[in-house]
Structures are given as C-alpha cells and as structure tokens.
Short mmCIF file of C-alpha atoms in Angstrom, two decimals:
data_model
loop_
_atom_site.label_atom_id
_atom_site.label_comp_id
_atom_site.label_asym_id
_atom_site.label_seq_id
_atom_site.Cartn_x
_atom_site.Cartn_y
_atom_site.Cartn_z
CA MET A 1 185.42 216.86 47.02
CA SER A 2 185.46 214.77 43.88
CA ASN A 3 182.59 214.16 41.47
CA VAL A 4 183.78 210.55 41.13
CA ASN A 5 182.20 208.06 43.51
CA LEU A 6 184.01 204.75 43.81
CA ARG A 7 181.03 203.34 45.75
CA GLY A 8 182.82 201.84 48.70
CA ARG A 9 185.48 200.02 46.69
CA ARG A 10 188.59 199.11 48.67
CA ILE A 11 191.68 200.95 47.47
CA LEU A 12 194.98 199.53 48.68
CA TYR A 13 197.66 202.22 48.76
CA VAL A 14 201.15 200.72 48.97
CA GLY A 15 204.18 202.79 49.92
CA GLY A 16 204.55 206.38 50.90
CA ARG A 17 206.22 208.12 53.73
CA ASN A 18 203.70 208.12 56.55
CA ARG A 19 201.45 210.60 54.76
CA THR A 20 198.56 208.24 55.09
CA THR A 21 196.26 210.76 56.79
CA HIS A 22 196.16 212.89 53.63
CA VAL A 23 196.09 209.88 51.31
CA ARG A 24 193.18 208.40 53.29
CA ARG A 25 191.28 211.69 53.05
CA VAL A 26 191.66 211.88 49.25
CA ILE A 27 190.65 208.24 48.78
CA GLU A 28 187.62 208.58 51.04
CA GLU A 29 186.59 211.81 49.28
CA HIS A 30 186.25 209.66 46.17
CA GLY A 31 183.82 207.34 47.99
CA ALA A 32 186.31 204.49 48.44
CA ARG A 33 187.55 202.59 51.48
CA PHE A 34 191.22 202.96 52.36
CA ALA A 35 193.73 200.20 53.08
CA TYR A 36 197.47 200.72 53.47
CA HIS A 37 200.73 198.78 53.33
CA ASP A 38 204.07 200.55 53.71
CA GLY A 39 205.70 198.70 50.82
CA GLY A 40 208.04 196.59 52.89
CA MET A 41 209.63 199.30 54.99
CA GLU A 42 208.34 197.93 58.30
CA GLN A 43 205.38 195.74 57.38
CA SER A 44 205.99 192.23 56.11
CA ILE A 45 205.97 191.80 52.35
CA ASP A 46 204.20 188.47 52.94
CA ARG A 47 201.21 190.44 54.26
CA LEU A 48 200.99 192.26 50.94
CA GLY A 49 199.46 189.27 49.14
CA ARG A 50 196.58 189.02 51.61
CA MET A 51 195.91 192.73 51.34
CA VAL A 52 195.87 192.67 47.53
CA ARG A 53 193.28 189.86 47.62
CA GLN A 54 190.99 192.10 49.69
CA ALA A 55 191.43 195.17 47.45
CA ASP A 56 189.51 196.22 44.37
CA VAL A 57 192.49 198.17 43.01
CA VAL A 58 196.05 198.86 44.14
CA LEU A 59 197.79 202.23 43.86
CA PHE A 60 201.42 202.86 44.63
CA PRO A 61 203.95 205.69 44.24
CA VAL A 62 206.83 203.94 42.48
CA GLU A 63 209.56 205.86 44.29
CA TYR A 64 208.35 204.78 47.72
CA VAL A 65 208.08 201.01 47.30
CA SER A 66 211.00 198.62 47.72
CA HIS A 67 212.04 196.66 44.64
CA SER A 68 211.11 193.36 46.24
CA ALA A 69 207.69 194.69 47.28
CA LEU A 70 207.15 196.11 43.80
CA HIS A 71 207.90 192.77 42.13
CA LYS A 72 205.70 190.86 44.57
CA LEU A 73 202.93 193.42 44.25
CA LYS A 74 202.84 193.25 40.45
CA ALA A 75 203.03 189.44 40.44
CA VAL A 76 200.18 189.09 42.94
CA CYS A 77 198.04 191.66 41.12
CA ARG A 78 198.57 189.87 37.81
CA SER A 79 197.84 186.43 39.25
CA LEU A 80 194.62 187.68 40.87
CA ASP A 81 193.69 189.86 37.89
CA LYS A 82 193.63 192.91 40.17
CA PRO A 83 194.10 196.30 38.57
CA TYR A 84 197.06 198.30 39.79
CA VAL A 85 198.12 201.85 39.09
CA PRO A 86 201.74 202.94 39.50
CA LEU A 87 201.86 206.62 40.47
CA ARG A 88 204.84 208.37 38.87
CA HIS A 89 204.74 211.12 41.49
CA PRO A 90 203.83 210.71 45.16
CA GLY A 91 201.74 213.90 45.39
CA LEU A 92 198.10 214.09 46.37
CA ASP A 93 197.19 215.70 43.03
CA THR A 94 198.58 212.65 41.22
CA LEU A 95 196.57 210.40 43.52
CA ALA A 96 193.35 212.36 42.96
CA THR A 97 193.87 212.26 39.19
CA ALA A 98 194.43 208.50 39.26
CA LEU A 99 191.31 207.94 41.36
CA SER A 100 189.19 210.08 39.05
CA THR A 101 190.15 207.89 36.09
CA LEU A 102 189.25 204.56 37.72
CA SER A 103 186.25 202.71 36.40
CA LEU A 104 185.53 199.87 38.80
#
C-alpha cells in the first residue's frame, strides 16, 4: 500500500497488454480511480479523446501504444492542458513510482 493518496482522482492508463487487473490494483492502492484504453489495439482511437477529457492525468507505457494513438493522446492532452506521463517501462514498479510522484 502506498503512502500517497490521490484522493479519488481519475487516472487514465492507455496501452498495455491486458494486465489491467494488476494496473488497476496499483492505481487504486494510491487512492485513485482507474480508467483504461488499450491504445488503439481494439478500442477506437476516437474514444481516446473523450476518455482524456474525463481523466485528471494520463499514464501510458510507450512501448504498448500505437504511434497514431500516441500522437492523438499527446495532442488531446496538450489541447486540454491535461498532464500525461509516458512510462519508459511497462512494469508495475514503474507505474507505482510514477503515481507516487504525482501532485494533483
């Protein structure tokens, strides 16, 4: 369990390889609400914009997001002034570290 409490903020996690059960657990352990988009693998990239609008911050493992989803994601985040955090490694330790550094 983390000492950081994100106080119910909505974290949108984009990408990954169906490891969302573990990702959800880590995000919720930090006191945040979990939302997920697969990064364009099966879900529509058009849906990504709506999901970013509803999020407080977006996290994504860079190796598991399509190039088109990555470009759209960054553009939407910038236009909405939403913070986003690219994760250089897809591991849960990297995710936990990123969450512990958020100040929302």
